[in-house]
mmCIF file of C-alpha atoms and ligand atoms in Angstrom:
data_model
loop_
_atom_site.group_PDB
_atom_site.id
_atom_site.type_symbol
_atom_site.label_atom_id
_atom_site.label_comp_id
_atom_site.label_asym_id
_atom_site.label_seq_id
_atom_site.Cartn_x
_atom_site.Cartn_y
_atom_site.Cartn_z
ATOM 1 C CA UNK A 1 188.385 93.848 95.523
ATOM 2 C CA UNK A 2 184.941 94.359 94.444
ATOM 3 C CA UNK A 3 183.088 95.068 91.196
ATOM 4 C CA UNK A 4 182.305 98.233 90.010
ATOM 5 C CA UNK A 5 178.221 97.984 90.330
ATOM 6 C CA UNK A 6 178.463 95.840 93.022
ATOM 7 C CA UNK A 7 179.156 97.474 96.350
ATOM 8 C CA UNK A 8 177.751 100.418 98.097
ATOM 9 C CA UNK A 9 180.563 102.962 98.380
ATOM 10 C CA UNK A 10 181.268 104.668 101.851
ATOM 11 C CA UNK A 11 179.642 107.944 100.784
ATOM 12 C CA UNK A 12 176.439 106.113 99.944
ATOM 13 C CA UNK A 13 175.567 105.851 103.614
ATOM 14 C CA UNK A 14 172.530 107.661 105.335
ATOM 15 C CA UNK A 15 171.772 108.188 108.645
ATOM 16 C CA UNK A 16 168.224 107.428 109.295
ATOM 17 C CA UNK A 17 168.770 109.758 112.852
ATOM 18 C CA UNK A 18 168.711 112.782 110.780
ATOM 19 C CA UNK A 19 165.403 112.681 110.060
ATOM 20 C CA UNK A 20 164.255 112.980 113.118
ATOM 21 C CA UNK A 21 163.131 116.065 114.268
ATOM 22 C CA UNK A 22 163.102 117.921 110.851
ATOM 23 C CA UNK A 23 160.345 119.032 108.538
ATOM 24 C CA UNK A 24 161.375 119.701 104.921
ATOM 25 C CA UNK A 25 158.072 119.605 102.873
ATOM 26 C CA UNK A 26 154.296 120.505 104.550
ATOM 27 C CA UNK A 27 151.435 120.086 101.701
ATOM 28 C CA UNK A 28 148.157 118.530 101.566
ATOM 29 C CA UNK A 29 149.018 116.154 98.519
ATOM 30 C CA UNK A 30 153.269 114.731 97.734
ATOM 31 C CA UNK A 31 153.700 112.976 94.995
ATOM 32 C CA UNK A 32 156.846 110.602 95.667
ATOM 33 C CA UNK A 33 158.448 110.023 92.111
ATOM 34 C CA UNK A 34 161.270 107.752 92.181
ATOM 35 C CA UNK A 35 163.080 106.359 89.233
ATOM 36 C CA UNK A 36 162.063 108.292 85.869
ATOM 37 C CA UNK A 37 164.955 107.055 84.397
ATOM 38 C CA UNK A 38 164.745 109.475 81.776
ATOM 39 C CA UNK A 39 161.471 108.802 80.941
ATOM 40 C CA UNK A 40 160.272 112.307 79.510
ATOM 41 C CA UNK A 41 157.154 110.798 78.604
ATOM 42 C CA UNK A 42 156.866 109.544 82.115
ATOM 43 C CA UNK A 43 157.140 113.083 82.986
ATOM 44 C CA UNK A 44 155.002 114.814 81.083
ATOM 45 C CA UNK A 45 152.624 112.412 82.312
ATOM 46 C CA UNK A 46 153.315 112.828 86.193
ATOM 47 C CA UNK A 47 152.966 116.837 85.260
ATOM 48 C CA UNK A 48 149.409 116.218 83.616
ATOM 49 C CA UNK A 49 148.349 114.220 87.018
ATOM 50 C CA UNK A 50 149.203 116.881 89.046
ATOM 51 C CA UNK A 51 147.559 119.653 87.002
ATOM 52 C CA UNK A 52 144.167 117.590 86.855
ATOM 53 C CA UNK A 53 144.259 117.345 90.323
ATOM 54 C CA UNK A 54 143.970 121.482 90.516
ATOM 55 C CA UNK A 55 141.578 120.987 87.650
ATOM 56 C CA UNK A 56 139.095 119.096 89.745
ATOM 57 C CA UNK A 57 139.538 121.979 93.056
ATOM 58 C CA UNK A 58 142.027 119.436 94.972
ATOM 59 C CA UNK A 59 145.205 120.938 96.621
ATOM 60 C CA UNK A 60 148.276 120.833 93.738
ATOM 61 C CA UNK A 61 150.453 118.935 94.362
ATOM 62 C CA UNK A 62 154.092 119.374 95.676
ATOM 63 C CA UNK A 63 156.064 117.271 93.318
ATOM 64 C CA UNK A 64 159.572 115.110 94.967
ATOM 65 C CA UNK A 65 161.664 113.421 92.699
ATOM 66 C CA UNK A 66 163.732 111.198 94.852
ATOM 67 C CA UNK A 67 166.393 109.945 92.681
ATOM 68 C CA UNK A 68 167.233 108.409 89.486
ATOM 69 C CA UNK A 69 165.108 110.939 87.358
ATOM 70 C CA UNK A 70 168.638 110.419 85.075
ATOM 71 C CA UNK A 71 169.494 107.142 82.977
ATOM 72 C CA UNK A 72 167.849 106.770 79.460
ATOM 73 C CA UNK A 73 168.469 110.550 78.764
ATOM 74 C CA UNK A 74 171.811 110.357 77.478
ATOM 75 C CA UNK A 75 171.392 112.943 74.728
ATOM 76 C CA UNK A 76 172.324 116.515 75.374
ATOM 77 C CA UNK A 77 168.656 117.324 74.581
ATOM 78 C CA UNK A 78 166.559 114.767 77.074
ATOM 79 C CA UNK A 79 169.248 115.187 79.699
ATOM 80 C CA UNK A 80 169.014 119.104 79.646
ATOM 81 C CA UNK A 81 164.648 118.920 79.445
ATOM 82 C CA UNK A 82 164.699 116.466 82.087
ATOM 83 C CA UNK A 83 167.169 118.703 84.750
ATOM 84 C CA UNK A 84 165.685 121.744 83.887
ATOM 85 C CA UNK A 85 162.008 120.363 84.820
ATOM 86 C CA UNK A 86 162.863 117.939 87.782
ATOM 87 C CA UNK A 87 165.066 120.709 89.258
ATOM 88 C CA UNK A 88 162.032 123.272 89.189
ATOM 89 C CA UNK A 89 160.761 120.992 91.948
ATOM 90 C CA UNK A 90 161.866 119.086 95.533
ATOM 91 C CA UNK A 91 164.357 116.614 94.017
ATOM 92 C CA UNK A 92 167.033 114.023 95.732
ATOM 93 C CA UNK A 93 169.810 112.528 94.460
ATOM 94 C CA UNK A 94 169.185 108.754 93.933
ATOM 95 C CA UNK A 95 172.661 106.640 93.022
ATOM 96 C CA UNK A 96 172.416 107.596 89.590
ATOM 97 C CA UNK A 97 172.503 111.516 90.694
ATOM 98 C CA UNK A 98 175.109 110.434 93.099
ATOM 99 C CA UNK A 99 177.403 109.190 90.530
ATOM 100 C CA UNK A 100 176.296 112.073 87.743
ATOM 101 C CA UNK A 101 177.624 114.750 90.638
ATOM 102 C CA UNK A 102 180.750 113.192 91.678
ATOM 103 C CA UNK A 103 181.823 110.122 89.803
ATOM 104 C CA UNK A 104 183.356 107.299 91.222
ATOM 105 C CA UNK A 105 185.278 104.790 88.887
ATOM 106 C CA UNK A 106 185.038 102.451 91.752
ATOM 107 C CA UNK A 107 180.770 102.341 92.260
ATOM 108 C CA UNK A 108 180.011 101.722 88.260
ATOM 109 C CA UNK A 109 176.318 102.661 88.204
ATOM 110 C CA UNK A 110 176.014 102.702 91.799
ATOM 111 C CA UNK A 111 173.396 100.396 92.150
ATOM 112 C CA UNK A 112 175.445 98.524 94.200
ATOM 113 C CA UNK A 113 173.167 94.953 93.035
ATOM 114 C CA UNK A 114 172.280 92.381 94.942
ATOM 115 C CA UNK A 115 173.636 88.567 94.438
ATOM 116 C CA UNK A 116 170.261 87.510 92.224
ATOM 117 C CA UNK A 117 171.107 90.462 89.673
ATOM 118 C CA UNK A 118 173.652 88.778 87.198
ATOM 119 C CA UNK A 119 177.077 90.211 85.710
ATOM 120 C CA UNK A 120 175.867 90.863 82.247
ATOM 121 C CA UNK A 121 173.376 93.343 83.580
ATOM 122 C CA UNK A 122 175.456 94.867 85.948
ATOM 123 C CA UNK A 123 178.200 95.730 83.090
ATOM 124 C CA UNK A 124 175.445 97.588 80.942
ATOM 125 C CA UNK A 125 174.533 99.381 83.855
ATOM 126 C CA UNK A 126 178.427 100.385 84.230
ATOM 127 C CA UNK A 127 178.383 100.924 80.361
ATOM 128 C CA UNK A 128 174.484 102.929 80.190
ATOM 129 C CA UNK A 129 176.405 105.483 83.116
ATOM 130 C CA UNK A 130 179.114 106.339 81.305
ATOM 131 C CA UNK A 131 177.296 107.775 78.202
ATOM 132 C CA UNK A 132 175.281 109.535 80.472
ATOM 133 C CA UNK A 133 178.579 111.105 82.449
ATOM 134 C CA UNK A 134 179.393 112.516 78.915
ATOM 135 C CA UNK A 135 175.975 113.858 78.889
ATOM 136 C CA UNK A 136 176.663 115.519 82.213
ATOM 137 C CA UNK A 137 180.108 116.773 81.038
ATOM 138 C CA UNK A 138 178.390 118.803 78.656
ATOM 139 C CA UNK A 139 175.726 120.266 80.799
ATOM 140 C CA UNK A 140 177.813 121.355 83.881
ATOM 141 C CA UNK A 141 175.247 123.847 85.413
ATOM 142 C CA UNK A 142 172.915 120.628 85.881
ATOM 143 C CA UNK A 143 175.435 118.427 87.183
ATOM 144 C CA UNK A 144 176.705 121.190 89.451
ATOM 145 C CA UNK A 145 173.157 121.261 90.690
ATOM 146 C CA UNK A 146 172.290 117.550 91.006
ATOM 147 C CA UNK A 147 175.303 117.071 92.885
ATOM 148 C CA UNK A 148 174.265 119.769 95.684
ATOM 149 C CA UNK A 149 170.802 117.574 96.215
ATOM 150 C CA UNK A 150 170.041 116.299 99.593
ATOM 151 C CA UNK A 151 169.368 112.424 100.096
ATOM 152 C CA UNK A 152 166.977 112.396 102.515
ATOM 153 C CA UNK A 153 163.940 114.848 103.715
ATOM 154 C CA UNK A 154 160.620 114.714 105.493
ATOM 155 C CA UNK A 155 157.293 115.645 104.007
ATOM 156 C CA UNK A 156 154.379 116.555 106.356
ATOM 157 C CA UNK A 157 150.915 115.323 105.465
ATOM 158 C CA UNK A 158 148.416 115.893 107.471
ATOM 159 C CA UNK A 159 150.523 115.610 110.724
ATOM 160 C CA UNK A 160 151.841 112.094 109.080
ATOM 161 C CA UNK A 161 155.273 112.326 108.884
ATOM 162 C CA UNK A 162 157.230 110.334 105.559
ATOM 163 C CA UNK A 163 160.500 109.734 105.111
ATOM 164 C CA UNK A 164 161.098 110.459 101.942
ATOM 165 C CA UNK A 165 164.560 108.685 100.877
ATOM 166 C CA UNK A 166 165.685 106.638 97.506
ATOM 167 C CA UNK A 167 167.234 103.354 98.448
ATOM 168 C CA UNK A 168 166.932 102.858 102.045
ATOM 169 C CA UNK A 169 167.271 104.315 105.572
ATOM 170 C CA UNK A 170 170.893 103.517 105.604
ATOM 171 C CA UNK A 171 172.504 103.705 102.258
ATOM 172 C CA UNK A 172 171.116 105.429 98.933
ATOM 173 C CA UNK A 173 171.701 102.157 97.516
ATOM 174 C CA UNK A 174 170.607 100.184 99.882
ATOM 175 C CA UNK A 175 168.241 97.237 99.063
ATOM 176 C CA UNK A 176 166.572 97.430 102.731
ATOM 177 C CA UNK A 177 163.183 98.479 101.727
ATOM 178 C CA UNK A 178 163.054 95.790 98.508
ATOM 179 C CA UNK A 179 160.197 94.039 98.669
ATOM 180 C CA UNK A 180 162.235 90.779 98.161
ATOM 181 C CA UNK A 181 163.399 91.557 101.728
ATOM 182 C CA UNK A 182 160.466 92.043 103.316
ATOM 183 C CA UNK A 183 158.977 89.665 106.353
ATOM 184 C CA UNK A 184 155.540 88.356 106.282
ATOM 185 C CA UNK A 185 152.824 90.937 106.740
ATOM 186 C CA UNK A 186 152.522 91.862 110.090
ATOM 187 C CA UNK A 187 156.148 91.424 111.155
ATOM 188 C CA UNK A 188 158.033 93.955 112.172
ATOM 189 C CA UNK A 189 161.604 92.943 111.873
ATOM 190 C CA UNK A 190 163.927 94.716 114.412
ATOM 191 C CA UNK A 191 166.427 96.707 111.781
ATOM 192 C CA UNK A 192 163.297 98.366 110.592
ATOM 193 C CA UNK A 193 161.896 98.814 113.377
ATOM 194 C CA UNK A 194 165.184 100.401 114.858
ATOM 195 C CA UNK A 195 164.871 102.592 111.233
ATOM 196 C CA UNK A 196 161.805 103.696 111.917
ATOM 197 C CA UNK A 197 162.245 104.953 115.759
ATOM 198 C CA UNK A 198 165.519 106.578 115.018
ATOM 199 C CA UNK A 199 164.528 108.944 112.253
ATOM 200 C CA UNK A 200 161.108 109.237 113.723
ATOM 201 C CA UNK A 201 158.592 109.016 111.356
ATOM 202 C CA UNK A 202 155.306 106.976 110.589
ATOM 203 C CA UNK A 203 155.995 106.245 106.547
ATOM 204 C CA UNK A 204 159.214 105.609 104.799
ATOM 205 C CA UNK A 205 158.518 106.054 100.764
ATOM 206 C CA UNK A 206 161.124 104.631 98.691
ATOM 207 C CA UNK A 207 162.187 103.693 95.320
ATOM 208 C CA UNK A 208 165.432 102.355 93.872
ATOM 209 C CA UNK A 209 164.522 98.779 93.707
ATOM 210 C CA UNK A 210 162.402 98.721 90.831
ATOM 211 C CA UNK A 211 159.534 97.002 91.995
ATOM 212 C CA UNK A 212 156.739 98.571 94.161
ATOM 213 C CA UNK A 213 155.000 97.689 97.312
ATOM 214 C CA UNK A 214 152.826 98.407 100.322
ATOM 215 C CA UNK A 215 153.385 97.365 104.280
ATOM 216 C CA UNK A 216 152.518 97.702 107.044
ATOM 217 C CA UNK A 217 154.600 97.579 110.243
ATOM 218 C CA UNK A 218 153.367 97.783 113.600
ATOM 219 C CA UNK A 219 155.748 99.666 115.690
ATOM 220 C CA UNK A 220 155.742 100.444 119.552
ATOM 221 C CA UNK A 221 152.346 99.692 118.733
ATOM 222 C CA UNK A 222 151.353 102.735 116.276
ATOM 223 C CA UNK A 223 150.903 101.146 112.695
ATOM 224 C CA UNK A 224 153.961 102.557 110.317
ATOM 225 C CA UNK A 225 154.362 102.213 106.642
ATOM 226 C CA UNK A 226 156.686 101.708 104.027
ATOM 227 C CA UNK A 227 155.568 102.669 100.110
ATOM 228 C CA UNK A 228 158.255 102.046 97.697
ATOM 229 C CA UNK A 229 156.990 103.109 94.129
ATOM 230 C CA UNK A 230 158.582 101.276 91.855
ATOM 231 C CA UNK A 231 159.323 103.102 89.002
ATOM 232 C CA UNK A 232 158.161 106.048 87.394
ATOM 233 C CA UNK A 233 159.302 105.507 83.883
ATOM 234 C CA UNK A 234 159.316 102.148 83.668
ATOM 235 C CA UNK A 235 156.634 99.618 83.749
ATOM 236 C CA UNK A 236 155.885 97.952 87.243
ATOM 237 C CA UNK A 237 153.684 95.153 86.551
ATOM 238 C CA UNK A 238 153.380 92.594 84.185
ATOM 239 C CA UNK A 239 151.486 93.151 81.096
ATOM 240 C CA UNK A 240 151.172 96.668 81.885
ATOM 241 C CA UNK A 241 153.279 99.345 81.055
ATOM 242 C CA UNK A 242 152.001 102.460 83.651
ATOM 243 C CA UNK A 243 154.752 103.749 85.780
ATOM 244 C CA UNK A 244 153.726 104.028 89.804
ATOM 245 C CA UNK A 245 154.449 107.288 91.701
ATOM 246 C CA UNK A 246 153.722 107.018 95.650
ATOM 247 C CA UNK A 247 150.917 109.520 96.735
ATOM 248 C CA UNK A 248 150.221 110.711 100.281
ATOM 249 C CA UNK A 249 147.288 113.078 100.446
ATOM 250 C CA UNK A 250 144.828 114.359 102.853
ATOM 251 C CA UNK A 251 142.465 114.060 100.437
ATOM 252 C CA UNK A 252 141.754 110.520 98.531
ATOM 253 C CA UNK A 253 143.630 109.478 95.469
ATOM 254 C CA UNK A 254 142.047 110.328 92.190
ATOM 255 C CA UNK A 255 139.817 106.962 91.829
ATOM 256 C CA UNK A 256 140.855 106.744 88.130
ATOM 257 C CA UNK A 257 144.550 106.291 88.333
ATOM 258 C CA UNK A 258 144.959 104.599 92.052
ATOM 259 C CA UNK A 259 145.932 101.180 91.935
ATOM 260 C CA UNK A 260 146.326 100.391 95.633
ATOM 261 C CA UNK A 261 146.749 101.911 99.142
ATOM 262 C CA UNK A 262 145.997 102.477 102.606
ATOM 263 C CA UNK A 263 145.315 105.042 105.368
ATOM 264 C CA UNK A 264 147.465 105.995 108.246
ATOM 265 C CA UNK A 265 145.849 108.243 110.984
ATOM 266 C CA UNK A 266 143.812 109.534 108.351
ATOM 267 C CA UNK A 267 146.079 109.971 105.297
ATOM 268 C CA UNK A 268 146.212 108.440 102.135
ATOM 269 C CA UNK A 269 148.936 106.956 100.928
ATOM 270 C CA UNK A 270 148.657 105.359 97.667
ATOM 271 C CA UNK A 271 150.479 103.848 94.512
ATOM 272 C CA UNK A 272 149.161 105.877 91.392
ATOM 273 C CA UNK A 273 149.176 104.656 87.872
ATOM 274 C CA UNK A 274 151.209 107.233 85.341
ATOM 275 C CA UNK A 275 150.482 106.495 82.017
ATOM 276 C CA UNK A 276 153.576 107.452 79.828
ATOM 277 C CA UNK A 277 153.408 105.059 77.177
ATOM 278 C CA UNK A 278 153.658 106.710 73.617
ATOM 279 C CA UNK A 279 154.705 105.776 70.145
ATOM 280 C CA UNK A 280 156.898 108.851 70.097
ATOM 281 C CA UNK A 281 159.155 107.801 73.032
ATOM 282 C CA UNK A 282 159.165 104.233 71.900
ATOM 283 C CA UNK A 283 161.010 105.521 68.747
ATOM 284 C CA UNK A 284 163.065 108.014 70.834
ATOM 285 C CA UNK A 285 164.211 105.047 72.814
ATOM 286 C CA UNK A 286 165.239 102.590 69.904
ATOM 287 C CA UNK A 287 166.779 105.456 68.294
ATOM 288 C CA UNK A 288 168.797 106.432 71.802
ATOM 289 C CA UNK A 289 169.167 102.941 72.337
ATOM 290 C CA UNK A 290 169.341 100.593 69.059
ATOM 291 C CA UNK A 291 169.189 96.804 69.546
ATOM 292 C CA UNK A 292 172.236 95.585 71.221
ATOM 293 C CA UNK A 293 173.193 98.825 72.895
ATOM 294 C CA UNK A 294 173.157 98.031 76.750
ATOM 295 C CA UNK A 295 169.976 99.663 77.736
ATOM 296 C CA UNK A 296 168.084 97.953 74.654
ATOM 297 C CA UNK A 297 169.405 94.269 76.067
ATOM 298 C CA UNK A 298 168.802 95.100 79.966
ATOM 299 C CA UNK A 299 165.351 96.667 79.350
ATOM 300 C CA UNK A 300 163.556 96.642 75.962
ATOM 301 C CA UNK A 301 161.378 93.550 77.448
ATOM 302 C CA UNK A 302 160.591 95.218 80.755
ATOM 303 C CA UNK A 303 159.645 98.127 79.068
ATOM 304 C CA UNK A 304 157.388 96.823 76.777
ATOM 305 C CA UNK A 305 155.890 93.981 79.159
ATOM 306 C CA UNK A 306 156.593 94.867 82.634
ATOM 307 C CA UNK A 307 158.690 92.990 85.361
ATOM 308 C CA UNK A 308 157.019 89.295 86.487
ATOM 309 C CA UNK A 309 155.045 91.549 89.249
ATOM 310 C CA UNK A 310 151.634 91.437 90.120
ATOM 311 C CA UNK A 311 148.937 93.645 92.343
ATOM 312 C CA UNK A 312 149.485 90.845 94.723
ATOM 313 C CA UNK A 313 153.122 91.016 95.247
ATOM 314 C CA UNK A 314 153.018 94.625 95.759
ATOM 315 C CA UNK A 315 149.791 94.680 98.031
ATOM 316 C CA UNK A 316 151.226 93.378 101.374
ATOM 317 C CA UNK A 317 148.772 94.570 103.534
ATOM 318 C CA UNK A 318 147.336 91.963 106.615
ATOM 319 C CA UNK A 319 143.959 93.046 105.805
ATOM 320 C CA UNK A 320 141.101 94.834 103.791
ATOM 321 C CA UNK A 321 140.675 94.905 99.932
ATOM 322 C CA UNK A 322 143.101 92.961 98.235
ATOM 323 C CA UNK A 323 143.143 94.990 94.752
ATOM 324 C CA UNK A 324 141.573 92.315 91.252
HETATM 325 FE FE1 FE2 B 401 168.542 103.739 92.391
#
């Protein structure tokens, strides 16, 4: 018997195979947004980067929100501003979406946590999901809609092809692509390698875990990627309170909000900085979420200070400029 948060129910799973051989997305600039939470602030933000990207003559943008742009927004008015906005765009259904479009008493929050997350924090989770069920009780057009997104596409940048999924290749919850999991730059281990031949593509960009990164993976001896961005709307690193969205461009990140990347066969695929941090949402958030309500306990710290992450642990790279 397992714990509702805990496991990864059946209809999580994702077939990495799929991919292969399908083209969902061609633009010269995708921003990967993974895990607003909510975060309208976040959002506003991630709009404003994109529009001052036209402003300076580069390509716009083609925006994909891949999951969990739901949590924090359990009032009828942030839940209905953030649907109507995301779903003007490419979205996929993260866990949260998953769970939002056909509930399942047994999956909790559907984050489906790993051993080092504790019990306390996976019963908020259970407890932050059902307000925001009642939120999508009362907004069925949106929750008709978020439960008819796909899991799973592939962008085309510049002849790069990217993955573009929420947890990992296998499961929407998976914790594959964490970068607790991840082998020693320059390793390759063989279940992502395996990943990465089956759905045929030379980036996988992520999200779900929380906590962004950067890797490399040599494979079959053409260099492959994986970007996982963290979070949107919530701080990534700590003492810093910028979301991250994932970037892949054939032209260079905006110098003024990249924080780290890399090329692959000429693309750029970068971790941009989105700064949402307001007064006004603050006060939304204690409001939404008083002291003691679950989402206040789990992550009023993280959002003010950021997770115990540094440029370092997210830059795993084997070589060039390791970012200050
Ligand atoms: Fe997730």
């Amino acid at each position: 018997m397992s714990t509702p948060g805990r496991h990864c129910p059946l209809h999580y799973r994702t077939d990495p195979a799929a991919l292969a051989g399908r083209t969902d997305v061609v633009a010269e600039t995708v921003y990967v947004i993974g895990g607003m939470y909510g975060n309208t602030a976040a959002l506003d933000a991630v709009l404003r980067l994109a529009a001052a990207e036209e402003e300076q003559g580069r390509p716009a943008p083609t925006l994909v929100f891949n999951g969990d742009f739901n949590w924090f927004n359990v009032d009828d008015q942030t839940f209905d501003r953030i649907n109507t906005e995301v779903l003007r765009h490419v979205a996929l259904q993260g866990n949260v979406e998953a769970e939002l479009g056909s509930p399942d008493g047994e999956a909790g929050c559907g984050c489906a946590y790993p051993e080092w997350v504790d019990d306390a924090t996976v019963a908020r989770s259970n407890a932050i999901m059902q307000r925001l069920q009642g939120a999508a009780t009362r907004a069925p057009g949106h929750a008709e809609a978020v439960s008819r997104l796909p899991r799973q596409i592939v962008a085309d940048v510049g002849g790069v092809r990217t993955g573009i999924i929420h947890g990992d290749p296998e499961s929407l919850a998976g914790w594959g692509l964490a970068v607790e999991n991840m082998p020693a730059p320059g390793e390759t281990p063989a279940v992502i390698a395996d990943w990465f031949r089956r759905a045929q593509v030379d980036v996988f960009a992520c999200s779900h875990t929380c906590l962004p990164f950067i890797q490399r993976f040599p494979v079959d001896g053409r260099a492959r990627m994986v970007i996982n961005n963290g979070s949107a709307g919530m701080p990534n690193f700590r003492g810093d309170r910028r979301g991250v969205v994932t970037r892949i461009g054939s032209t260079p990140c905006p110098e003024e909000n990249r924080l780290y990347g890399a090329e692959l066969n000429g693309v750029f695929c970068d971790a941009m900085a989105v700064p949402w941090a307001s007064e006004a949402w603050d006060a939304w958030f204690r409001r939404t979420w008083p002291s003691g309500s679950p989402a206040a306990a789990s992550y009023a710290d993280r959002l003010q200070h950021g997770p115990m992450h540094g440029f370092r642990d997210a830059w795993r790279i084997d070589s060039g400029d390791v970012p200050a």
